[in-house]
GROMACS .gro file of C-alpha atoms in nm:
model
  175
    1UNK     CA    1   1.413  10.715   7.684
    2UNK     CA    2   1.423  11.015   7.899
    3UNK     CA    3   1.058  11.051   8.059
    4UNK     CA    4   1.214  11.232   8.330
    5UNK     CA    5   1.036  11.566   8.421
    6UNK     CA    6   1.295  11.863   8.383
    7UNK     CA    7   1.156  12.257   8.439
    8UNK     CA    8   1.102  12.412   8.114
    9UNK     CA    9   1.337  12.681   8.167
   10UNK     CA   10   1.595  12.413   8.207
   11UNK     CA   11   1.855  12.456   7.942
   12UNK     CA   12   2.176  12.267   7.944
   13UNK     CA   13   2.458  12.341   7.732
   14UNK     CA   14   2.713  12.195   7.476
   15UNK     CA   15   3.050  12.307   7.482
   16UNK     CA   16   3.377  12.102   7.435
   17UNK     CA   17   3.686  12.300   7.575
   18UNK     CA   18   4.034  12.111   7.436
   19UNK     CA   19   4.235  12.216   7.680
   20UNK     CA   20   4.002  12.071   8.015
   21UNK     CA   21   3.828  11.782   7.797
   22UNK     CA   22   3.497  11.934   7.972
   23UNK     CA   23   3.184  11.869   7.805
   24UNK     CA   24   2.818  12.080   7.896
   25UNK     CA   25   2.507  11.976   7.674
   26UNK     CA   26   2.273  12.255   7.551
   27UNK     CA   27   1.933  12.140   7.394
   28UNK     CA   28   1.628  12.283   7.342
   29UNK     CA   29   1.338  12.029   7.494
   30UNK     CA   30   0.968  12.090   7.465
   31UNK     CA   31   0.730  11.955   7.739
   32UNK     CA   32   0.353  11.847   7.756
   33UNK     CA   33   0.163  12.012   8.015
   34UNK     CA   34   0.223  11.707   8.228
   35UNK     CA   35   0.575  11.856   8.222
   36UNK     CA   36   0.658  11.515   8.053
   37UNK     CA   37   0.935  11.573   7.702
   38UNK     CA   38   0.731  11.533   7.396
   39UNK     CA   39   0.896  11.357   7.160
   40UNK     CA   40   0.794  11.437   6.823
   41UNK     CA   41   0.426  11.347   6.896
   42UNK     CA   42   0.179  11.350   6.614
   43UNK     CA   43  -0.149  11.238   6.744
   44UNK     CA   44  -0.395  11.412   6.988
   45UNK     CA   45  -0.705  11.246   7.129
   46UNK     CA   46  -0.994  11.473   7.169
   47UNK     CA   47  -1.146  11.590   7.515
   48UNK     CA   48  -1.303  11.292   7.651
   49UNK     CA   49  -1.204  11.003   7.394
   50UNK     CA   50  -1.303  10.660   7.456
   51UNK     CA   51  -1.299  10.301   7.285
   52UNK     CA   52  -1.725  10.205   7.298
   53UNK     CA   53  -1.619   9.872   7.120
   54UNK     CA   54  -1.425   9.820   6.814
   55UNK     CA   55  -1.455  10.012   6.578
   56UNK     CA   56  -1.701  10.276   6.741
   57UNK     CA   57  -1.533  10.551   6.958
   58UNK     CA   58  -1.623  10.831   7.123
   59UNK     CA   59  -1.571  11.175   7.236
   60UNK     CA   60  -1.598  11.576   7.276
   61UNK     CA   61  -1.574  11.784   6.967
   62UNK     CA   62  -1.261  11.755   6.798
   63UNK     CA   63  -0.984  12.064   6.726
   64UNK     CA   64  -0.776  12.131   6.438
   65UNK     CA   65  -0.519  11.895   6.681
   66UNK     CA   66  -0.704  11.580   6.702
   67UNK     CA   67  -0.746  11.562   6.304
   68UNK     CA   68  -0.431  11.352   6.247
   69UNK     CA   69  -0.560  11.111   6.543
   70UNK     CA   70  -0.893  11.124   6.371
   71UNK     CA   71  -0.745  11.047   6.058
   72UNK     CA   72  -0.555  10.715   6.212
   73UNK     CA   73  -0.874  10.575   6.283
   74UNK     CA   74  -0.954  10.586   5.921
   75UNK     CA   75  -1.365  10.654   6.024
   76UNK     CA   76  -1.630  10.594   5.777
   77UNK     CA   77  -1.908  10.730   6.008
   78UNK     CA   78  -1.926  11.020   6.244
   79UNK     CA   79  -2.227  11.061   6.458
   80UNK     CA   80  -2.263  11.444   6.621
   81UNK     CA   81  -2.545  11.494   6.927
   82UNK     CA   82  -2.440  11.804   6.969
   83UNK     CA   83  -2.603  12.159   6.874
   84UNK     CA   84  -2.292  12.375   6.730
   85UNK     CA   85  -2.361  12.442   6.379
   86UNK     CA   86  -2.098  12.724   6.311
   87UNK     CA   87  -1.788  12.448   6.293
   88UNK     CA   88  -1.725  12.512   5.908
   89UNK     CA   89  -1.327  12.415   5.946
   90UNK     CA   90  -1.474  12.097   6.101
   91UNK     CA   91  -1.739  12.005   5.830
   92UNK     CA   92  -1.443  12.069   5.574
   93UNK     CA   93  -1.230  11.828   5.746
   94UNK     CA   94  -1.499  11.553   5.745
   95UNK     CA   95  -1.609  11.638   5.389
   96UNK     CA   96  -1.250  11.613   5.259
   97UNK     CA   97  -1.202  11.304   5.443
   98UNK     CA   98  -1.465  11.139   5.270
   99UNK     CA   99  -1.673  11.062   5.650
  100UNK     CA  100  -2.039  11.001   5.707
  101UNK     CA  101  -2.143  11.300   5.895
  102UNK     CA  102  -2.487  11.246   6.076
  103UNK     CA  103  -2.590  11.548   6.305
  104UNK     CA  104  -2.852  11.412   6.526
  105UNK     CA  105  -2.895  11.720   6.768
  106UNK     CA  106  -2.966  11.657   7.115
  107UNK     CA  107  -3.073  11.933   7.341
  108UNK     CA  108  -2.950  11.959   7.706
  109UNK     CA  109  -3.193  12.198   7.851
  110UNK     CA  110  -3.595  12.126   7.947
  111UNK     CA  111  -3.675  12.393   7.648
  112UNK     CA  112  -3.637  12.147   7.358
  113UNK     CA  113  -3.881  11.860   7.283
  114UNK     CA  114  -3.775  11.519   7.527
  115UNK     CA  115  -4.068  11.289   7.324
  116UNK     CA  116  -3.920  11.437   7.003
  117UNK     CA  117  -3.560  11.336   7.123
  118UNK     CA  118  -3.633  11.003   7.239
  119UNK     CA  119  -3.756  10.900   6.889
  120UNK     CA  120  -3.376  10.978   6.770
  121UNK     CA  121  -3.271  10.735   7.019
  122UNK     CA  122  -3.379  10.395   6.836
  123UNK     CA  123  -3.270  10.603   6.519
  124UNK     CA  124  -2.874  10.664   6.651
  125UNK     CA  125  -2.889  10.312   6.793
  126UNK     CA  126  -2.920  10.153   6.452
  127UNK     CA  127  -2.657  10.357   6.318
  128UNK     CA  128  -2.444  10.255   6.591
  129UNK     CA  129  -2.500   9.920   6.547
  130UNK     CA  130  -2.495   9.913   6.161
  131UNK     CA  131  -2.125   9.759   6.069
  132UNK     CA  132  -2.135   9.899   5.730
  133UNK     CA  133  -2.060  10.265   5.902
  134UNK     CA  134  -1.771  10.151   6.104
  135UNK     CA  135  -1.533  10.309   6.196
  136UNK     CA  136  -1.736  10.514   6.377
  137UNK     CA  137  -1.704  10.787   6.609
  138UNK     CA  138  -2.001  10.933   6.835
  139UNK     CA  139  -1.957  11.306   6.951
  140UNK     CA  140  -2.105  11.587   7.134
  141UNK     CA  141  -1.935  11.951   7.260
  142UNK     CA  142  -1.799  11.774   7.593
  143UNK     CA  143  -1.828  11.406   7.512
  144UNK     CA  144  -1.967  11.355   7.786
  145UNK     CA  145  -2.368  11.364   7.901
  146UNK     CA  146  -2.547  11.385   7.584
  147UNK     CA  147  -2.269  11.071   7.435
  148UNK     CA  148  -2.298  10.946   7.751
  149UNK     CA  149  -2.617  10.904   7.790
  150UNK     CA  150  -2.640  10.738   7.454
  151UNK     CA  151  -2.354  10.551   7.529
  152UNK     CA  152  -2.536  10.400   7.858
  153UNK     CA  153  -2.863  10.306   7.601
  154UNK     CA  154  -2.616  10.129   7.411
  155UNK     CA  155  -2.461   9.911   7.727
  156UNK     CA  156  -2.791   9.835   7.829
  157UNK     CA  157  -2.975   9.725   7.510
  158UNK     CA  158  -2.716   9.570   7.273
  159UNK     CA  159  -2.426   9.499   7.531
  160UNK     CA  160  -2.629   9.391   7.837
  161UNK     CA  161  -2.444   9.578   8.086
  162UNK     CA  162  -2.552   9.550   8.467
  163UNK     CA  163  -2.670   9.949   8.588
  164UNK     CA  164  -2.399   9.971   8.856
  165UNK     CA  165  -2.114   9.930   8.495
  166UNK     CA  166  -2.303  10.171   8.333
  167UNK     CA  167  -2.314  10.425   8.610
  168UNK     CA  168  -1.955  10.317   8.639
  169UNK     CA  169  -1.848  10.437   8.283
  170UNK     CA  170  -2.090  10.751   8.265
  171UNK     CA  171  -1.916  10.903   8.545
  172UNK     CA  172  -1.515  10.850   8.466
  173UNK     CA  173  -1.672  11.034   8.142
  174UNK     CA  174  -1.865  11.339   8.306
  175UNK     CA  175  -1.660  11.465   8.551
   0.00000   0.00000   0.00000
């Protein structure tokens, strides 16, 4: 396995000459922007992905990249906070995968109704929490206030997480 970094404009070259028994290797390598080879990789996590427990992930909102990932996790259920609405490419995916797709929209901004909002909360809970929809994947634009915020309701009411774990997760997710 050859993990080792190498610029991209790095090209080596593969030429046998009989008459000095020299060999030079030429190859064409792709990178990650980690500057890391790819090796024929096929799966892409979206912005922000995380394992809530099993069978219920979360995230940001997926690309056109992350739908073979997606696919792997062979979801039943997929849970949107968010407030796009344009994603039509998206809601194709979903709908010719067969997926659950619950858009629960959860405003970040003062404007928007908060009581109205919390009454969704008890509402996404259940869904969460409803085996019969897992896999299941929770999502907003970023993945990370609006899921995490739901995400923390979750730790605290079903999972019994102390506050200082919960803090603990929210922020590795919203930086």
């Amino acid at each position: 396995r050859d993990d080792t970094p190498v610029p991209e404009n790095h090209n080596t070259n593969t030429n046998t000459n009989t008459n000095t028994n020299t060999t030079t290797t030429t190859s064409a390598r792709h990178y990650t922007s980690l500057k890391i080879l790819a090796r024929d990789a096929k799966y892409f996590p979206p912005l922000n992905f995380g394992v809530v427990e099993s069978d219920v992930y979360r995230c940001g909102h997926p690309q056109n990249v992350n739908y073979p990932f997606l696919k792997s996790l062979e979801l039943k259920t997929i849970v949107y906070v968010g407030d796009k609405t344009n994603n039509w490419e998206y809601y194709k995916w979903i709908q010719e995968n067969n997926i659950q797709f619950i858009h629960v929209p959860i405003s970040t901004t003062e404007q928007h109704n908060n009581f109205e909002q919390e009454q969704q909360i008890p509402y996404l809970l259940d869904i969460i929490t409803t085996k019969s929809n897992h896999p299941l994947l929770i999502h907003s634009n970023k993945g990370k206030h609006r899921v995490g915020l739901l995400v923390a309701i979750l730790r605290k009411k079903v999972h019994g997480w102390l506050l200082a774990a919960i803090y603990d997760e929210y922020g590795k997710f919203a930086k």
